[in-house]
PDB file of C-alpha atoms in Angstrom:
ATOM      1  CA  ASP X   1       0.164  -0.048  -0.136  1.00  0.00           C
ATOM      2  CA  ARG X   2       1.500   3.343  -0.784  1.00  0.00           C
ATOM      3  CA  ASP X   3       0.180   5.018   2.254  1.00  0.00           C
ATOM      4  CA  LEU X   4       1.986   2.560   4.270  1.00  0.00           C
ATOM      5  CA  ARG X   5       5.315   2.675   2.302  1.00  0.00           C
ATOM      6  CA  HIS X   6       4.911   6.698   2.768  1.00  0.00           C
ATOM      7  CA  SER X   7       4.473   6.263   6.443  1.00  0.00           C
ATOM      8  CA  LEU X   8       7.754   4.378   6.574  1.00  0.00           C
ATOM      9  CA  ASP X   9       9.566   6.907   4.532  1.00  0.00           C
ATOM     10  CA  LEU X  10       8.589   9.600   6.856  1.00  0.00           C
ATOM     11  CA  ASN X  11       9.394   7.595  10.084  1.00  0.00           C
ATOM     12  CA  GLY X  12      12.612   6.078   9.248  1.00  0.00           C
ATOM     13  CA  GLY X  13      10.970   2.780   8.660  1.00  0.00           C
ATOM     14  CA  GLN X  14      11.813   0.300   5.800  1.00  0.00           C
ATOM     15  CA  PHE X  15       9.585  -1.680   3.364  1.00  0.00           C
ATOM     16  CA  LEU X  16      11.044  -5.312   3.605  1.00  0.00           C
ATOM     17  CA  GLY X  17       8.987  -6.720   0.410  1.00  0.00           C
ATOM     18  CA  THR X  18       5.802  -8.626   0.149  1.00  0.00           C
ATOM     19  CA  ILE X  19       5.290 -12.284   1.009  1.00  0.00           C
ATOM     20  CA  LYS X  20       2.905 -14.794  -0.819  1.00  0.00           C
ATOM     21  CA  SER X  21       2.392 -16.842   2.549  1.00  0.00           C
ATOM     22  CA  PHE X  22       2.808 -16.267   6.380  1.00  0.00           C
ATOM     23  CA  ARG X  23       5.317 -19.203   6.029  1.00  0.00           C
ATOM     24  CA  GLU X  24       7.665 -16.712   4.562  1.00  0.00           C
ATOM     25  CA  LEU X  25       7.688 -14.162   7.477  1.00  0.00           C
ATOM     26  CA  PRO X  26      10.086 -15.532   9.935  1.00  0.00           C
ATOM     27  CA  GLU X  27      12.697 -15.580   7.000  1.00  0.00           C
ATOM     28  CA  ARG X  28      11.756 -12.077   5.639  1.00  0.00           C
ATOM     29  CA  ILE X  29      12.206 -10.326   9.239  1.00  0.00           C
ATOM     30  CA  ALA X  30      14.974 -12.345   9.991  1.00  0.00           C
ATOM     31  CA  ASP X  31      17.592  -9.437   9.209  1.00  0.00           C
ATOM     32  CA  VAL X  32      15.550  -6.916  11.309  1.00  0.00           C
ATOM     33  CA  PRO X  33      17.285  -6.233  14.766  1.00  0.00           C
ATOM     34  CA  ALA X  34      16.051  -8.467  17.416  1.00  0.00           C
ATOM     35  CA  ASP X  35      14.980  -5.585  19.736  1.00  0.00           C
ATOM     36  CA  VAL X  36      12.375  -4.475  17.100  1.00  0.00           C
ATOM     37  CA  PRO X  37       9.202  -6.207  18.172  1.00  0.00           C
ATOM     38  CA  LEU X  38       6.337  -7.751  15.914  1.00  0.00           C
ATOM     39  CA  VAL X  39       3.370  -6.062  16.063  1.00  0.00           C
ATOM     40  CA  TRP X  40       0.643  -8.152  14.277  1.00  0.00           C
ATOM     41  CA  GLY X  41      -2.611  -8.406  13.013  1.00  0.00           C
ATOM     42  CA  GLY X  42      -4.890  -9.523  10.152  1.00  0.00           C
ATOM     43  CA  GLY X  43      -4.820 -13.101   9.249  1.00  0.00           C
ATOM     44  CA  LEU X  44      -1.743 -13.844  11.084  1.00  0.00           C
ATOM     45  CA  GLU X  45      -4.052 -15.478  13.877  1.00  0.00           C
ATOM     46  CA  ASN X  46      -4.695 -18.469  11.501  1.00  0.00           C
ATOM     47  CA  GLU X  47      -0.788 -19.321  12.044  1.00  0.00           C
ATOM     48  CA  PRO X  48       0.189 -19.714  15.562  1.00  0.00           C
ATOM     49  CA  ASP X  49       2.947 -22.002  14.710  1.00  0.00           C
ATOM     50  CA  ILE X  50       4.690 -19.042  12.846  1.00  0.00           C
ATOM     51  CA  LEU X  51       3.936 -16.615  15.705  1.00  0.00           C
ATOM     52  CA  GLU X  52       5.677 -19.249  18.058  1.00  0.00           C
ATOM     53  CA  GLN X  53       8.629 -19.449  15.780  1.00  0.00           C
ATOM     54  CA  ILE X  54       8.745 -15.680  15.438  1.00  0.00           C
ATOM     55  CA  SER X  55       8.718 -15.134  19.258  1.00  0.00           C
ATOM     56  CA  VAL X  56      11.888 -17.204  19.537  1.00  0.00           C
ATOM     57  CA  GLN X  57      13.510 -14.320  17.718  1.00  0.00           C
ATOM     58  CA  ARG X  58      11.527 -11.389  19.154  1.00  0.00           C
ATOM     59  CA  ARG X  59       9.240 -10.040  21.312  1.00  0.00           C
ATOM     60  CA  ILE X  60       5.676 -10.209  19.791  1.00  0.00           C
ATOM     61  CA  CYS X  61       3.077  -7.303  20.749  1.00  0.00           C
ATOM     62  CA  GLY X  62      -0.505  -8.680  21.016  1.00  0.00           C
ATOM     63  CA  VAL X  63      -1.958 -11.921  22.233  1.00  0.00           C
ATOM     64  CA  SER X  64       0.476 -14.788  22.405  1.00  0.00           C
ATOM     65  CA  PRO X  65       0.593 -17.682  20.275  1.00  0.00           C
ATOM     66  CA  ASP X  66      -0.861 -20.067  23.246  1.00  0.00           C
ATOM     67  CA  PHE X  67      -3.668 -17.833  23.590  1.00  0.00           C
ATOM     68  CA  VAL X  68      -4.410 -17.635  19.953  1.00  0.00           C
ATOM     69  CA  ARG X  69      -4.596 -21.644  19.827  1.00  0.00           C
ATOM     70  CA  ARG X  70      -6.952 -21.131  22.623  1.00  0.00           C
ATOM     71  CA  VAL X  71      -9.475 -19.378  21.073  1.00  0.00           C
ATOM     72  CA  ARG X  72      -9.302 -20.211  17.265  1.00  0.00           C
ATOM     73  CA  THR X  73     -12.821 -21.631  17.298  1.00  0.00           C
ATOM     74  CA  PRO X  74     -16.059 -19.694  18.106  1.00  0.00           C
ATOM     75  CA  GLN X  75     -17.129 -22.111  20.620  1.00  0.00           C
ATOM     76  CA  ALA X  76     -13.692 -21.561  22.625  1.00  0.00           C
ATOM     77  CA  LEU X  77     -14.458 -17.669  22.325  1.00  0.00           C
ATOM     78  CA  ASP X  78     -18.027 -18.051  23.452  1.00  0.00           C
ATOM     79  CA  GLU X  79     -16.853 -20.221  26.656  1.00  0.00           C
ATOM     80  CA  LEU X  80     -14.132 -17.347  27.019  1.00  0.00           C
ATOM     81  CA  PHE X  81     -16.969 -14.567  27.088  1.00  0.00           C
ATOM     82  CA  GLN X  82     -19.488 -16.580  28.862  1.00  0.00           C
ATOM     83  CA  GLY X  83     -20.889 -14.699  32.206  1.00  0.00           C
ATOM     84  CA  THR X  84     -19.510 -11.522  30.758  1.00  0.00           C
ATOM     85  CA  ALA X  85     -21.435  -8.225  29.566  1.00  0.00           C
ATOM     86  CA  LEU X  86     -20.154  -8.683  25.847  1.00  0.00           C
ATOM     87  CA  LEU X  87     -22.732  -9.059  23.336  1.00  0.00           C
ATOM     88  CA  ARG X  88     -21.777 -10.979  20.578  1.00  0.00           C
ATOM     89  CA  PRO X  89     -23.724 -12.877  17.789  1.00  0.00           C
ATOM     90  CA  ARG X  90     -24.926 -16.667  18.120  1.00  0.00           C
ATOM     91  CA  ARG X  91     -22.565 -19.010  16.668  1.00  0.00           C
ATOM     92  CA  ILE X  92     -23.349 -22.752  16.020  1.00  0.00           C
ATOM     93  CA  SER X  93     -21.490 -25.631  14.148  1.00  0.00           C
ATOM     94  CA  CYS X  94     -22.694 -26.782  10.941  1.00  0.00           C
ATOM     95  CA  GLY X  95     -24.004 -29.768  12.133  1.00  0.00           C
ATOM     96  CA  GLU X  96     -26.390 -27.915  14.493  1.00  0.00           C
ATOM     97  CA  ARG X  97     -29.598 -26.030  13.351  1.00  0.00           C
ATOM     98  CA  PRO X  98     -30.793 -22.788  14.577  1.00  0.00           C
ATOM     99  CA  VAL X  99     -33.419 -23.104  17.470  1.00  0.00           C
ATOM    100  CA  SER X 100     -36.789 -23.145  16.755  1.00  0.00           C
ATOM    101  CA  GLY X 101     -38.119 -19.748  16.585  1.00  0.00           C
ATOM    102  CA  GLU X 102     -34.774 -18.096  15.826  1.00  0.00           C
ATOM    103  CA  SER X 103     -35.075 -16.149  12.828  1.00  0.00           C
ATOM    104  CA  GLY X 104     -32.871 -13.920  10.717  1.00  0.00           C
ATOM    105  CA  CYS X 105     -29.879 -14.447   8.341  1.00  0.00           C
ATOM    106  CA  TRP X 106     -26.997 -16.797   8.924  1.00  0.00           C
ATOM    107  CA  LEU X 107     -23.423 -16.137   7.724  1.00  0.00           C
ATOM    108  CA  LYS X 108     -21.314 -19.306   6.757  1.00  0.00           C
ATOM    109  CA  LYS X 109     -17.840 -18.547   7.789  1.00  0.00           C
ATOM    110  CA  PRO X 110     -14.588 -20.630   7.476  1.00  0.00           C
ATOM    111  CA  TYR X 111     -12.742 -21.492  10.391  1.00  0.00           C
ATOM    112  CA  ARG X 112      -9.420 -20.196   8.829  1.00  0.00           C
ATOM    113  CA  SER X 113      -9.765 -16.854   7.287  1.00  0.00           C
ATOM    114  CA  GLY X 114      -9.419 -13.515   7.229  1.00  0.00           C
ATOM    115  CA  GLY X 115     -10.534 -10.229   5.727  1.00  0.00           C
ATOM    116  CA  GLY X 116     -14.002 -11.315   5.233  1.00  0.00           C
ATOM    117  CA  LEU X 117     -12.674 -13.900   2.597  1.00  0.00           C
ATOM    118  CA  GLY X 118     -14.879 -16.964   2.163  1.00  0.00           C
ATOM    119  CA  ILE X 119     -17.982 -15.323   4.206  1.00  0.00           C
ATOM    120  CA  GLU X 120     -21.371 -15.814   2.692  1.00  0.00           C
ATOM    121  CA  LEU X 121     -24.951 -15.724   3.539  1.00  0.00           C
ATOM    122  CA  TRP X 122     -25.948 -19.185   4.269  1.00  0.00           C
ATOM    123  CA  PRO X 123     -29.268 -20.352   2.795  1.00  0.00           C
ATOM    124  CA  GLY X 124     -29.827 -22.609   5.506  1.00  0.00           C
ATOM    125  CA  MET X 125     -33.282 -24.409   5.758  1.00  0.00           C
ATOM    126  CA  ASP X 126     -34.623 -22.481   2.781  1.00  0.00           C
ATOM    127  CA  ASN X 127     -32.217 -24.571   0.672  1.00  0.00           C
ATOM    128  CA  PRO X 128     -31.570 -27.819   2.377  1.00  0.00           C
ATOM    129  CA  GLY X 129     -29.721 -29.350  -0.615  1.00  0.00           C
ATOM    130  CA  ARG X 130     -26.888 -26.887   0.118  1.00  0.00           C
ATOM    131  CA  ASP X 131     -25.121 -27.365   3.341  1.00  0.00           C
ATOM    132  CA  ALA X 132     -22.139 -25.823   5.176  1.00  0.00           C
ATOM    133  CA  ALA X 133     -18.970 -27.832   5.282  1.00  0.00           C
ATOM    134  CA  ASP X 134     -16.941 -29.116   8.228  1.00  0.00           C
ATOM    135  CA  SER X 135     -14.445 -26.111   7.958  1.00  0.00           C
ATOM    136  CA  THR X 136     -17.247 -23.729   8.447  1.00  0.00           C
ATOM    137  CA  TYR X 137     -19.320 -22.535  11.109  1.00  0.00           C
ATOM    138  CA  LEU X 138     -22.512 -20.511  11.229  1.00  0.00           C
ATOM    139  CA  GLU X 139     -22.713 -16.998  12.676  1.00  0.00           C
ATOM    140  CA  GLN X 140     -25.876 -15.060  13.272  1.00  0.00           C
ATOM    141  CA  TYR X 141     -26.143 -12.132  11.016  1.00  0.00           C
ATOM    142  CA  ILE X 142     -26.689  -8.654  12.775  1.00  0.00           C
ATOM    143  CA  GLU X 143     -27.751  -5.609  10.947  1.00  0.00           C
ATOM    144  CA  GLY X 144     -25.688  -2.543  11.710  1.00  0.00           C
ATOM    145  CA  LEU X 145     -22.591  -0.814  10.909  1.00  0.00           C
ATOM    146  CA  PRO X 146     -19.375  -2.855  11.362  1.00  0.00           C
ATOM    147  CA  PHE X 147     -16.365  -1.196  13.275  1.00  0.00           C
ATOM    148  CA  SER X 148     -12.855  -2.005  13.895  1.00  0.00           C
ATOM    149  CA  VAL X 149     -11.773  -1.426  17.175  1.00  0.00           C
ATOM    150  CA  VAL X 150      -7.950  -1.394  18.834  1.00  0.00           C
ATOM    151  CA  ALA X 151      -7.573  -1.753  22.338  1.00  0.00           C
ATOM    152  CA  HIS X 152      -4.511  -2.292  24.706  1.00  0.00           C
ATOM    153  CA  GLY X 153      -5.001  -5.261  27.243  1.00  0.00           C
ATOM    154  CA  ASP X 154      -2.414  -5.316  30.230  1.00  0.00           C
ATOM    155  CA  GLY X 155      -2.686  -9.014  30.617  1.00  0.00           C
ATOM    156  CA  TRP X 156      -4.428  -8.707  34.026  1.00  0.00           C
ATOM    157  CA  GLY X 157      -8.199  -8.012  32.834  1.00  0.00           C
ATOM    158  CA  ASP X 158      -7.809  -4.131  32.318  1.00  0.00           C
ATOM    159  CA  ALA X 159      -8.184  -2.895  28.788  1.00  0.00           C
ATOM    160  CA  THR X 160      -8.065   0.561  27.396  1.00  0.00           C
ATOM    161  CA  LEU X 161      -9.578   1.465  24.089  1.00  0.00           C
ATOM    162  CA  ILE X 162      -7.131   3.230  21.711  1.00  0.00           C
ATOM    163  CA  GLY X 163      -9.483   3.879  18.817  1.00  0.00           C
ATOM    164  CA  ALA X 164     -12.283   2.808  16.327  1.00  0.00           C
ATOM    165  CA  SER X 165     -13.091   3.102  12.611  1.00  0.00           C
ATOM    166  CA  LEU X 166     -15.824   2.249  10.335  1.00  0.00           C
ATOM    167  CA  LEU X 167     -14.930  -0.930   8.743  1.00  0.00           C
ATOM    168  CA  LEU X 168     -15.582  -0.913   4.772  1.00  0.00           C
ATOM    169  CA  SER X 169     -16.349  -4.444   3.056  1.00  0.00           C
ATOM    170  CA  GLY X 170     -17.794  -5.391  -0.223  1.00  0.00           C
ATOM    171  CA  LEU X 171     -17.805  -2.159  -1.942  1.00  0.00           C
ATOM    172  CA  PRO X 172     -17.015  -2.827  -5.764  1.00  0.00           C
ATOM    173  CA  GLU X 173     -15.685   0.790  -6.040  1.00  0.00           C
ATOM    174  CA  LEU X 174     -12.736  -0.290  -3.979  1.00  0.00           C
ATOM    175  CA  GLY X 175     -12.326  -3.672  -5.685  1.00  0.00           C
ATOM    176  CA  ALA X 176     -14.105  -5.699  -3.016  1.00  0.00           C
ATOM    177  CA  THR X 177     -17.102  -8.159  -3.171  1.00  0.00           C
ATOM    178  CA  GLY X 178     -19.477  -9.700  -0.459  1.00  0.00           C
ATOM    179  CA  PHE X 179     -17.798  -9.527   2.785  1.00  0.00           C
ATOM    180  CA  GLN X 180     -14.361  -8.843   1.712  1.00  0.00           C
ATOM    181  CA  PHE X 181     -12.412  -6.158   3.733  1.00  0.00           C
ATOM    182  CA  CYS X 182     -11.671  -3.151   1.697  1.00  0.00           C
ATOM    183  CA  GLY X 183     -10.550  -0.271   4.387  1.00  0.00           C
ATOM    184  CA  ASN X 184     -11.289   1.618   7.279  1.00  0.00           C
ATOM    185  CA  VAL X 185     -12.723   5.160   7.874  1.00  0.00           C
ATOM    186  CA  GLY X 186     -12.140   6.811  10.884  1.00  0.00           C
ATOM    187  CA  PRO X 187     -11.397   7.594  13.515  1.00  0.00           C
ATOM    188  CA  ALA X 188     -14.874   7.039  14.983  1.00  0.00           C
ATOM    189  CA  GLU X 189     -16.510   7.932  18.163  1.00  0.00           C
ATOM    190  CA  LEU X 190     -18.566   5.117  19.679  1.00  0.00           C
TER     191      LEU X 190
END
């Protein structure tokens, strides 16, 4: 992205090139001084083994590879947040069916994905010939504006909201379709 390269230039950073797979990341950053931490996001949560490999070379800012492994399924996330005031959409495995009386749309989402790739509206019981695969789960679709947030957790249960922005997805004028991520606009006040 041109804006990121420009930001690197302004702040004394260096563009290291692109990668085709996260498996290339440890080698790509091997020449970066070890005291420079990795600040990660977007898709790397699908690769906790690579995060583990990098954590041997340098400090990782963000959740640990062990925690990523612990919460990689919607069921594990639901268990983690059970009993809290955090509102979240209902999620069910593809073998389950929505509870009788539950209405609304459902999304079929891959367990391993990022950036909105592979997400689609699930036809569900309106189209019984088409079922979701074992590599996907169903999540209740909630109408509204999507936001991205960045927060800092202290590891002891306290978190501070750093900022929020409107998440853009599926906009053809930005080259996206469906639920595919195509940018953020912010800062946004929540």
